[in-house]
Short mmCIF file of C-alpha atoms in Angstrom, two decimals:
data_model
loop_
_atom_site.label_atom_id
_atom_site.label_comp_id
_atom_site.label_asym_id
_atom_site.label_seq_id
_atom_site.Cartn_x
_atom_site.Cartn_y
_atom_site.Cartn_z
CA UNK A 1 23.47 21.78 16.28
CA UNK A 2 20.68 23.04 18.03
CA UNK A 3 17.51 20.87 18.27
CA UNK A 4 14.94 23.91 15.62
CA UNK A 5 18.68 23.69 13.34
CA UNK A 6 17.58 19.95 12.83
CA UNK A 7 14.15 20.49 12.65
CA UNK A 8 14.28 23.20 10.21
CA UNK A 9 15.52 20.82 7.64
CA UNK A 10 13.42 17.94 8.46
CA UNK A 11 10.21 19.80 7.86
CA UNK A 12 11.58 20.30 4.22
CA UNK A 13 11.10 16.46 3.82
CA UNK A 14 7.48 14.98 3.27
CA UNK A 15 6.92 12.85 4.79
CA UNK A 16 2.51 12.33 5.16
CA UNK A 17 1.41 8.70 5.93
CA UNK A 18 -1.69 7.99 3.93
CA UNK A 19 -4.71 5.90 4.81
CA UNK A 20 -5.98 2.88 3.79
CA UNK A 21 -2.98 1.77 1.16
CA UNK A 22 -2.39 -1.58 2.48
CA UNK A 23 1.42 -1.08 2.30
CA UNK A 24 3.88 -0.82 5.35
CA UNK A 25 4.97 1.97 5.09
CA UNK A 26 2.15 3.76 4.05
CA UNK A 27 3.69 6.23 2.07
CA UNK A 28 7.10 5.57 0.45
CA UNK A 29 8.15 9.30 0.29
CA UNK A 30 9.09 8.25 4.62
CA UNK A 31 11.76 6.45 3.61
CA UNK A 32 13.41 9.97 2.59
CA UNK A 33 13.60 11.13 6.43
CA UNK A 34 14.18 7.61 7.07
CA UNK A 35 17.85 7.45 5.28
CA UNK A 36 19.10 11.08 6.18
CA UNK A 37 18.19 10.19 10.17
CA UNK A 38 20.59 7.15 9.63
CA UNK A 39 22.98 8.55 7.82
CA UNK A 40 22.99 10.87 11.10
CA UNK A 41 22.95 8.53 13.51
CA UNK A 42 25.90 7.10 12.22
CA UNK A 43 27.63 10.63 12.39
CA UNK A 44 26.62 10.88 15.54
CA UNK A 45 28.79 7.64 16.22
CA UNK A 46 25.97 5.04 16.89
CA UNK A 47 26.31 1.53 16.06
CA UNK A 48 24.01 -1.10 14.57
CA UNK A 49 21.83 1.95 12.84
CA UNK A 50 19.92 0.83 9.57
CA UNK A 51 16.84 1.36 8.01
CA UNK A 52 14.78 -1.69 7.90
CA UNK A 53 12.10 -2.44 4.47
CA UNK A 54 9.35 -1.26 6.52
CA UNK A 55 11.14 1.92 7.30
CA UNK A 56 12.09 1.77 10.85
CA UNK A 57 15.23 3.54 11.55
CA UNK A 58 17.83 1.83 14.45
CA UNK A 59 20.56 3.04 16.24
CA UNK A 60 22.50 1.96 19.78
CA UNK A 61 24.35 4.08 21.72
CA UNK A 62 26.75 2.06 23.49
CA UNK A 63 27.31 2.61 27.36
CA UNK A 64 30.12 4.52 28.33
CA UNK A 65 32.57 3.28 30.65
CA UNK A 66 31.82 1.92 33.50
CA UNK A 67 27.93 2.21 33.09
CA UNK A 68 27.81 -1.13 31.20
CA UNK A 69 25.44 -2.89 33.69
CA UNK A 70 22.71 -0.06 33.53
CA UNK A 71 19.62 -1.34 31.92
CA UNK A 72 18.99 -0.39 27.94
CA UNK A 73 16.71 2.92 27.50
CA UNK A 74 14.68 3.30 24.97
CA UNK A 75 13.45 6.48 22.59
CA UNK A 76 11.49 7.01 19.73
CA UNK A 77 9.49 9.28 17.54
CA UNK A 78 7.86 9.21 14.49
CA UNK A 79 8.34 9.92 11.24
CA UNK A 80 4.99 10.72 9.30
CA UNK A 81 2.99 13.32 9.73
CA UNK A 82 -0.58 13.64 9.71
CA UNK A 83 -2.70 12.77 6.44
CA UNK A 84 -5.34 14.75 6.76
CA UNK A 85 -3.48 18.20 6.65
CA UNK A 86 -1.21 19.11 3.78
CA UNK A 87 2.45 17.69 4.22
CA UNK A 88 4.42 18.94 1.39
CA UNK A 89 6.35 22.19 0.36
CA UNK A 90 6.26 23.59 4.00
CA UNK A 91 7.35 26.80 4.68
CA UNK A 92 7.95 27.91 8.51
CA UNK A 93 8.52 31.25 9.62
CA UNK A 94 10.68 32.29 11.90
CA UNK A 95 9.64 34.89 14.82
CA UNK A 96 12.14 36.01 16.40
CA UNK A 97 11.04 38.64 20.15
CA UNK A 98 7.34 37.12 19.24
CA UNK A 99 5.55 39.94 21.05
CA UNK A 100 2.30 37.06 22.34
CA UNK A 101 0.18 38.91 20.24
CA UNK A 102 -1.18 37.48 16.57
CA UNK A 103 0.26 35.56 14.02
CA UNK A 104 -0.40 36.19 10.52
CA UNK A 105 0.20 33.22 8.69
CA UNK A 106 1.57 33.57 5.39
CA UNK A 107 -0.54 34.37 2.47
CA UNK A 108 -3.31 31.81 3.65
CA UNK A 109 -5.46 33.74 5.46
CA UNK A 110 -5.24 32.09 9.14
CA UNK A 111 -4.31 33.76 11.97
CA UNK A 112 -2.95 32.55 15.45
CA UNK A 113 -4.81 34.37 17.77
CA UNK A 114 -4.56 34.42 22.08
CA UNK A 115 -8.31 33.85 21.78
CA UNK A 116 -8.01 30.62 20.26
CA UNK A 117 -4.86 29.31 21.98
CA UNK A 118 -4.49 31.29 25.29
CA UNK A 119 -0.86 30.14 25.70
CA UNK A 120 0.44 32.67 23.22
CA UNK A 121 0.90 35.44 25.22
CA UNK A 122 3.38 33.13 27.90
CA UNK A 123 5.44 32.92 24.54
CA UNK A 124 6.61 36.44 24.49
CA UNK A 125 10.27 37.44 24.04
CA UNK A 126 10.45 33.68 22.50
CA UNK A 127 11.29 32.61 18.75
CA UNK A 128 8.09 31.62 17.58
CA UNK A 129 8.28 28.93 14.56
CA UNK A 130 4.82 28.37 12.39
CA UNK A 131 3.63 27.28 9.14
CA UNK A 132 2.62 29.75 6.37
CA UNK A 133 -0.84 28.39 6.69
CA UNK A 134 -1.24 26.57 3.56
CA UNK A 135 0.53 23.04 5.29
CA UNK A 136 1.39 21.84 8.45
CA UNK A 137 4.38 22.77 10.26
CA UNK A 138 5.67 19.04 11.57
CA UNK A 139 6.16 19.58 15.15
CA UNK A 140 4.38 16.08 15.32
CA UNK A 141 7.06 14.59 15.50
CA UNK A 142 9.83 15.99 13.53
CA UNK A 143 10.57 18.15 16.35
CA UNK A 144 10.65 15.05 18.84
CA UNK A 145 13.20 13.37 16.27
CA UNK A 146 15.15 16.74 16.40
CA UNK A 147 15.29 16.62 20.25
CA UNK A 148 16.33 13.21 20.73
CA UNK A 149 19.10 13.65 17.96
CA UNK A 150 20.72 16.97 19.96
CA UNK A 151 20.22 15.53 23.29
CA UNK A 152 22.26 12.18 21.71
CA UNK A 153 24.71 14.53 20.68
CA UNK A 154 25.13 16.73 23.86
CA UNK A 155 25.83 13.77 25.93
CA UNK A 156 28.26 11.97 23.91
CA UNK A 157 30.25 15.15 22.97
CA UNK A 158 30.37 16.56 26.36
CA UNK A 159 31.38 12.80 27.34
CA UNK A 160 28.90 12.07 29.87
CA UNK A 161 28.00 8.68 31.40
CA UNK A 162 25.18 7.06 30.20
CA UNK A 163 24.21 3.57 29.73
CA UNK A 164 23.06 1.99 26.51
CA UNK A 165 20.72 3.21 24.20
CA UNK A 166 18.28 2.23 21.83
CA UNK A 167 17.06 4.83 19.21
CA UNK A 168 13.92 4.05 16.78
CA UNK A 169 12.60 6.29 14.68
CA UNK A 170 9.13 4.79 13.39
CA UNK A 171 6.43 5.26 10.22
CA UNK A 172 2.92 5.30 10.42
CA UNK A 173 1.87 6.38 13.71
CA UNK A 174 -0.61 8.82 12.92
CA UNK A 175 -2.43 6.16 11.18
CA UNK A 176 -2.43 3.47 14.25
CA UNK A 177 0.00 1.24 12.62
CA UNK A 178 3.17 2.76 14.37
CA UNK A 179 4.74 -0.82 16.09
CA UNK A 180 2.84 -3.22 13.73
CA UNK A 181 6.12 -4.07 12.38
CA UNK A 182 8.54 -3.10 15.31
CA UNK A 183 11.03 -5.11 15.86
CA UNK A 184 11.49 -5.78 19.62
CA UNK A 185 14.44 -8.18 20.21
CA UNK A 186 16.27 -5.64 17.38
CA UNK A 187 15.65 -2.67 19.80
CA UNK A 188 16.67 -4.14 22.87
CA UNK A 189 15.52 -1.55 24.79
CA UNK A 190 13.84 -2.46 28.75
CA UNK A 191 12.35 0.75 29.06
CA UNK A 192 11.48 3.11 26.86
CA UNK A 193 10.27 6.88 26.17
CA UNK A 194 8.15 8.27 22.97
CA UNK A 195 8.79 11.87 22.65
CA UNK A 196 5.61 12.75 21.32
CA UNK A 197 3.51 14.62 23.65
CA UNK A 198 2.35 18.45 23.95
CA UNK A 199 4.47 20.95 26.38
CA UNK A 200 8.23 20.53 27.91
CA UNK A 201 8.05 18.89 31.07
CA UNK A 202 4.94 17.18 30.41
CA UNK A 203 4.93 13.39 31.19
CA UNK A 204 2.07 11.09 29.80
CA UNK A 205 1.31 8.11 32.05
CA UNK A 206 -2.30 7.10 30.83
CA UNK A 207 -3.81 7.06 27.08
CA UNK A 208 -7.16 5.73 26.67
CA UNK A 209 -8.88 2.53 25.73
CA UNK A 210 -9.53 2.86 22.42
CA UNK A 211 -12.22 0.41 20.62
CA UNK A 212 -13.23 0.98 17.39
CA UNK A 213 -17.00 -0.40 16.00
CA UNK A 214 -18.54 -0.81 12.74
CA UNK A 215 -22.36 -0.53 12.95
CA UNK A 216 -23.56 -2.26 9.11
CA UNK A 217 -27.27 -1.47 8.75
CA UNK A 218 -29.59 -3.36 6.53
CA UNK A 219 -32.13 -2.10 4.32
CA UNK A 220 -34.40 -2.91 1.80
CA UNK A 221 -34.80 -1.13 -1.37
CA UNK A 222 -37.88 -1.02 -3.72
CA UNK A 223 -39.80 1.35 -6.15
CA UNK A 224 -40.62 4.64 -4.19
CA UNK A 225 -44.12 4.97 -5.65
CA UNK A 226 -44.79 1.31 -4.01
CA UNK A 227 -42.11 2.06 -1.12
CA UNK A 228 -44.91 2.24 1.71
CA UNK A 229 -44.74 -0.66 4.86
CA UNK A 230 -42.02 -2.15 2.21
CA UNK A 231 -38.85 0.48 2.35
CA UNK A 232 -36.73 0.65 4.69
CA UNK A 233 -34.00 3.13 4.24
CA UNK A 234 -30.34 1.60 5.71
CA UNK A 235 -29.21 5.67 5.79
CA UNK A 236 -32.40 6.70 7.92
CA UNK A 237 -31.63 3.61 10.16
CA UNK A 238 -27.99 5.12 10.60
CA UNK A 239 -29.65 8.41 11.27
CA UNK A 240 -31.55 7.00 14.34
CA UNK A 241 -29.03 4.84 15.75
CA UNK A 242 -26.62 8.00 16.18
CA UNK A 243 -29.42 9.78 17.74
CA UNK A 244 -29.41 7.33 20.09
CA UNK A 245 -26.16 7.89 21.82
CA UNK A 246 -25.96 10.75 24.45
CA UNK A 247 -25.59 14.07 22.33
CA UNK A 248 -22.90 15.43 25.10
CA UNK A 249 -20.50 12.93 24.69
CA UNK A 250 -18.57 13.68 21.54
CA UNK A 251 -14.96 15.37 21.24
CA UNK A 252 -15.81 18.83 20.74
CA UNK A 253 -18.04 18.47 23.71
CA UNK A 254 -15.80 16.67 26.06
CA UNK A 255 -12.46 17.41 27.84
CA UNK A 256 -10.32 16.67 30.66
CA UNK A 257 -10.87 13.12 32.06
CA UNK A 258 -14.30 12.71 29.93
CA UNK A 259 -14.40 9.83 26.95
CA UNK A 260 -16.34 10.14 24.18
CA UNK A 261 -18.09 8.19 20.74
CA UNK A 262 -15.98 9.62 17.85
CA UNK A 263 -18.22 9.34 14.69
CA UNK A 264 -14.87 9.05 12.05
CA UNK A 265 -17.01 8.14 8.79
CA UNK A 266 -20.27 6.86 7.59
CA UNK A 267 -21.45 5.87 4.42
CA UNK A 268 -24.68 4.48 3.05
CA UNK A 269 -27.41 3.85 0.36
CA UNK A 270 -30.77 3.03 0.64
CA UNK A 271 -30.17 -0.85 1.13
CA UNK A 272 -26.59 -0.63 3.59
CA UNK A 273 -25.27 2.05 5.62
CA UNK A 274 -22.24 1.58 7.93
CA UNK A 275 -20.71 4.09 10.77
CA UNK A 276 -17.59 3.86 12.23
CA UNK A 277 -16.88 5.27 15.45
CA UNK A 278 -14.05 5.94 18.15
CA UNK A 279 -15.16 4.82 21.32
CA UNK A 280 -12.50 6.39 23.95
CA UNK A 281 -12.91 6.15 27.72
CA UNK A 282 -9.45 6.01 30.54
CA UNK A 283 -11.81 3.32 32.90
CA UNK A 284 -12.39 0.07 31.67
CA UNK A 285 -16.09 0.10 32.80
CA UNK A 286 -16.63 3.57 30.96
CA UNK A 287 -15.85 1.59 28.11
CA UNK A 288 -18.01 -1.19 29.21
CA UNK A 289 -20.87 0.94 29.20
CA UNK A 290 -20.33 2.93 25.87
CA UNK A 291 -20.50 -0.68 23.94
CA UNK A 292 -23.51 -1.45 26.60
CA UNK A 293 -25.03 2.19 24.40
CA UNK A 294 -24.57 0.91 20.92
CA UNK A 295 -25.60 -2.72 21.82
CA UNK A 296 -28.65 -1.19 23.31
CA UNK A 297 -29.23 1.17 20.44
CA UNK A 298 -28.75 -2.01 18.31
CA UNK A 299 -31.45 -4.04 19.88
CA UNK A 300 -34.36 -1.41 19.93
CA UNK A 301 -33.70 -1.00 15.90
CA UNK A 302 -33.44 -4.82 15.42
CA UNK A 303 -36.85 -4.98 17.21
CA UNK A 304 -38.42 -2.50 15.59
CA UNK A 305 -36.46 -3.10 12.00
CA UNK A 306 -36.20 -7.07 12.15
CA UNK A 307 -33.75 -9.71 13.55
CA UNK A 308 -29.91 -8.34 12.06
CA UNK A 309 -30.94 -4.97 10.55
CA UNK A 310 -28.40 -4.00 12.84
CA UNK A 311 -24.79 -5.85 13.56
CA UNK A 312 -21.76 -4.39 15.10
CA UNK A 313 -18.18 -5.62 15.13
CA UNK A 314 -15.53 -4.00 18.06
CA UNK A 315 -11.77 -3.90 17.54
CA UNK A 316 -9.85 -3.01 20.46
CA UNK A 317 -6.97 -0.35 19.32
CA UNK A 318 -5.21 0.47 22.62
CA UNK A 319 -5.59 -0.24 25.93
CA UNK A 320 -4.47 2.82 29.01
CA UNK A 321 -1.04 2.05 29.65
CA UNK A 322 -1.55 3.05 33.31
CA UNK A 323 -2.16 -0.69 33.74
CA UNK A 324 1.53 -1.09 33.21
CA UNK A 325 3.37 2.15 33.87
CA UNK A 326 1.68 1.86 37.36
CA UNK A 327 4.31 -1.05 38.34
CA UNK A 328 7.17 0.77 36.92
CA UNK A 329 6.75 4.44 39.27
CA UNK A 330 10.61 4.92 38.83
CA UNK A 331 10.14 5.49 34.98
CA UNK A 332 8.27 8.65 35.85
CA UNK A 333 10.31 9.23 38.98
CA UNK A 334 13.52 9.15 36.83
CA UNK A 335 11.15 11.58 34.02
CA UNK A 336 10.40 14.32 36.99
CA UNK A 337 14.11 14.02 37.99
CA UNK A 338 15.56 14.70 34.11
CA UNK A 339 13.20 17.70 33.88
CA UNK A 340 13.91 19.27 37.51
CA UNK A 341 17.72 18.90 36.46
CA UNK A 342 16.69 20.53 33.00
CA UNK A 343 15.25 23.80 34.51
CA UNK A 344 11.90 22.40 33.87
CA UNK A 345 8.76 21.43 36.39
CA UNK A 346 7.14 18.25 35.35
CA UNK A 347 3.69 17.83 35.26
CA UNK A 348 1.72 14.13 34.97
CA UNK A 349 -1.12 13.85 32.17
CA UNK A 350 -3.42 11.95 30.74
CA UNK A 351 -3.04 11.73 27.57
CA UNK A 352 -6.74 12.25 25.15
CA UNK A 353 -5.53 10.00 22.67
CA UNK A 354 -2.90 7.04 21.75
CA UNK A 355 0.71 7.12 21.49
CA UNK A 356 3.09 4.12 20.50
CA UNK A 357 4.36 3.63 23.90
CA UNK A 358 0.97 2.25 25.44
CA UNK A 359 1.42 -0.24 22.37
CA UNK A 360 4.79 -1.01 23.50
CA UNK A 361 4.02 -1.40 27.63
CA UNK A 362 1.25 -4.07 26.51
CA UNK A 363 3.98 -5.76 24.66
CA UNK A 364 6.90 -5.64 27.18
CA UNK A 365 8.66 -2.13 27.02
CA UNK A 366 7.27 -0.22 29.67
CA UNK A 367 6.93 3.47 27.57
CA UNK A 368 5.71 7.01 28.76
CA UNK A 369 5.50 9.57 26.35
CA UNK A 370 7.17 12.46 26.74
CA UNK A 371 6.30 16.35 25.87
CA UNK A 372 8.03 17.71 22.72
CA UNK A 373 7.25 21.53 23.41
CA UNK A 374 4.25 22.49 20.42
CA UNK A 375 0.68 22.77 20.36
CA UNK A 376 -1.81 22.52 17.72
CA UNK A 377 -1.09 19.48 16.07
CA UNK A 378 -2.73 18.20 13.07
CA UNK A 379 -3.42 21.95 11.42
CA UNK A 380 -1.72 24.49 9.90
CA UNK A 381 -1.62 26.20 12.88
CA UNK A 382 0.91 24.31 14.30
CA UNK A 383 3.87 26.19 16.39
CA UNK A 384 6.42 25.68 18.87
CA UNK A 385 9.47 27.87 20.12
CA UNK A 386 12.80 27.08 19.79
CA UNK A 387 13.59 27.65 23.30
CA UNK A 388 10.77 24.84 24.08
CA UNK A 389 13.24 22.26 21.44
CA UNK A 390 15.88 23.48 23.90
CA UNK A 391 14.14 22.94 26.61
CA UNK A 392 12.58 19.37 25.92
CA UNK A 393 16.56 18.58 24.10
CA UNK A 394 18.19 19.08 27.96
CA UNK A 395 15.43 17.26 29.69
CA UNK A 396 16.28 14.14 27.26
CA UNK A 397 20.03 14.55 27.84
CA UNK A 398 19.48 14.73 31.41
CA UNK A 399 17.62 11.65 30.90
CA UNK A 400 19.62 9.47 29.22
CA UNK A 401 22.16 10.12 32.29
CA UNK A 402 19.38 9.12 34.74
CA UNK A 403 19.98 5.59 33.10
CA UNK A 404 23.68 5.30 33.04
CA UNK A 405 23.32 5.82 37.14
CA UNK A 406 23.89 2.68 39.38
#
């Protein structure tokens, strides 16, 4: 099968991770994907697959002959797709000699327009796959799960050497909780690659640091005919503290190399008020001075407000996993190889956001992340080609031979 056959019937399957419902996995309905990607694996011929309770999906790939000694590889993708864009009942279309030009979709209204996403045009003479506008398409990362599954079964049909390999499919990653349950010593794996990332031939080797803070604002709450030199409002409070950070520096604002303070919710009444942000930043001492902000913000309103109007608690999320992928160079060496071999020129990237794998360096497993061919994640206006699957499907074959070399 061809890697868009696989996806094709993947996207069928909903599989949305949901927020905030203290289960693992989030949403049961994963556990759908979950059992048809074993019951593949095993088709494919790997050994040791199951699907654990927390719905991680194993497999091994045994070396072939001779290649026994080369170290275990690692690849993975994710099951869930995003919560905050409508999962269920999708409906691609198929474009087949896309002319580049716009992109009705369906009956929703949308359209995919050069304008908006210049790349459109370099598609032409391609078969385009979208949404119909009302969901999203599942290119994050059903499509990365189709690739790995065709490039598993191009090498072992075509009876190539390889070494071992270990194959995880994993829940929850759009929600940050990806490895929190990932078995290490089960997957075995030395190295490792998430196929996650934007454009074939693209090869993440930094993420940032990632910190998120809680800012809790007191207030105090009385009659609002007697309110004056007595009130003061928690929600203004919250108001003037996100004045306080620098205006520029927010993620419609900032690109490139550029971190940013990601306001994800706030909520508030006249006696408490919290925010939440994102604090992101690729240099440690970028991030240094972004908590240096709020802590500065925090003491002005605490002088003017009164001793703990203001209190703010920092969880780190992810750390850049350039720290550890920069003592490992032939992991991207062996990455610009596959992808030369493929047809493809590689490019390096940072990536603006967290995958997995800079979880899983921090932990032991060394793990780029690897481009899966789509753009537009997260909307309806997903898309990707199916000669991009085929594409990113060769570079992971070519790959997983890279491995089984002495």
């Amino acid at each position: 099968m061809r890697a868009y056959e696989r996806f094709l019937e993947y996207v069928k399957i909903w599989t949305s991770s949901e927020r905030c419902s203290g289960s693992a996995p989030s949403s049961l309905r994963q556990f759908d994907l979950a059992h048809q990607l074993a019951f593949e694996l095993r088709e494919l011929g790997l050994e040791q697959v199951g699907v654990d309770n927390h719905c991680f999906v194993y497999g091994y790939l045994p070396a072939s002959a001779g290649c026994e000694s080369a170290p275990c590889l690692g690849l993975l993708a994710h099951l869930d797709t995003h919560p905050d864009c409508p999962g269920q009942n999708v409906r691609p279309q198929i474009i087949e000699q896309y002319d580049g030009g716009e992109v009705v979709l369906g009956d929703s209204g949308l359209v995919l327009r050069p304008a908006e996403f210049p790349h459109l045009p370099s598609l032409a003479g391609q078969t385009l796959l979208t949404s119909s506008g009302d969901t999203l398409l599942g290119v994050d990362d059903k499509a990365g799960i189709a690739e790995i599954l065709t490039a598993l079964e191009r090498v072992t049909t075509a009876d190539r050497a390889h070494g071992p390999v270990s194959v995880v499919f994993i829940p929850d990653e759009e929600i940050g909780s990806g490895t929190a349950h990932f078995d290490l010593e089960r997957f075995g794996a030395r190295y490792a690659y998430t196929v996650d990332g934007w454009a074939a031939g693209e090869i993440e080797t930094e993420t940032f640091y990632a910190i998120q803070a809680k800012i809790r604002i007191r207030g105090l709450g009385i009659h609002t005919g007697y309110a004056k030199g007595i009130m003061v409002n928690a929600q203004l409070l919250a108001m003037e503290f996100a004045h306080m950070l620098p205006a520029e520096e927010i993620p419609a604002r900032t690109d490139g190399r550029a971190g940013f303070f990601h306001l994800l919710r706030s909520r508030g009444t006249v006696e408490e008020a919290e925010l939440v942000y994102n604090l992101r930043d690729f240099e440690r001492d970028g991030m240094d001075r972004r908590i240096g902000l709020l802590r500065e913000a925090a003491r002005i309103l605490n002088g003017r407000y009164g001793p703990d109007t203001v209190s703010i608690s920092l969880v780190e999320e992810y750390a850049n996993m350039r720290e550890i992928l920069e003592q490992h160079p032939q992991l991207i060496e062996k990455a610009c190889t596959a992808c030369r071999l493929a047809g493809v020129e590689p490019f390096l990237l940072a990536a603006r956001g967290g995958t997995d794998g800079a979880r899983l360096s921090f932990a032991g497993v060394p793990c780029p992340n690897l481009g899966i061919g789509g753009w537009a994640y997260h909307s309806p206006q997903e898309h990707i080609t199916v000669e991009a699957m085929d594409q990113v499907s060769r570079i992971l074959e070519e790959l997983i031979c890279q491995f089984g070399q002495p």
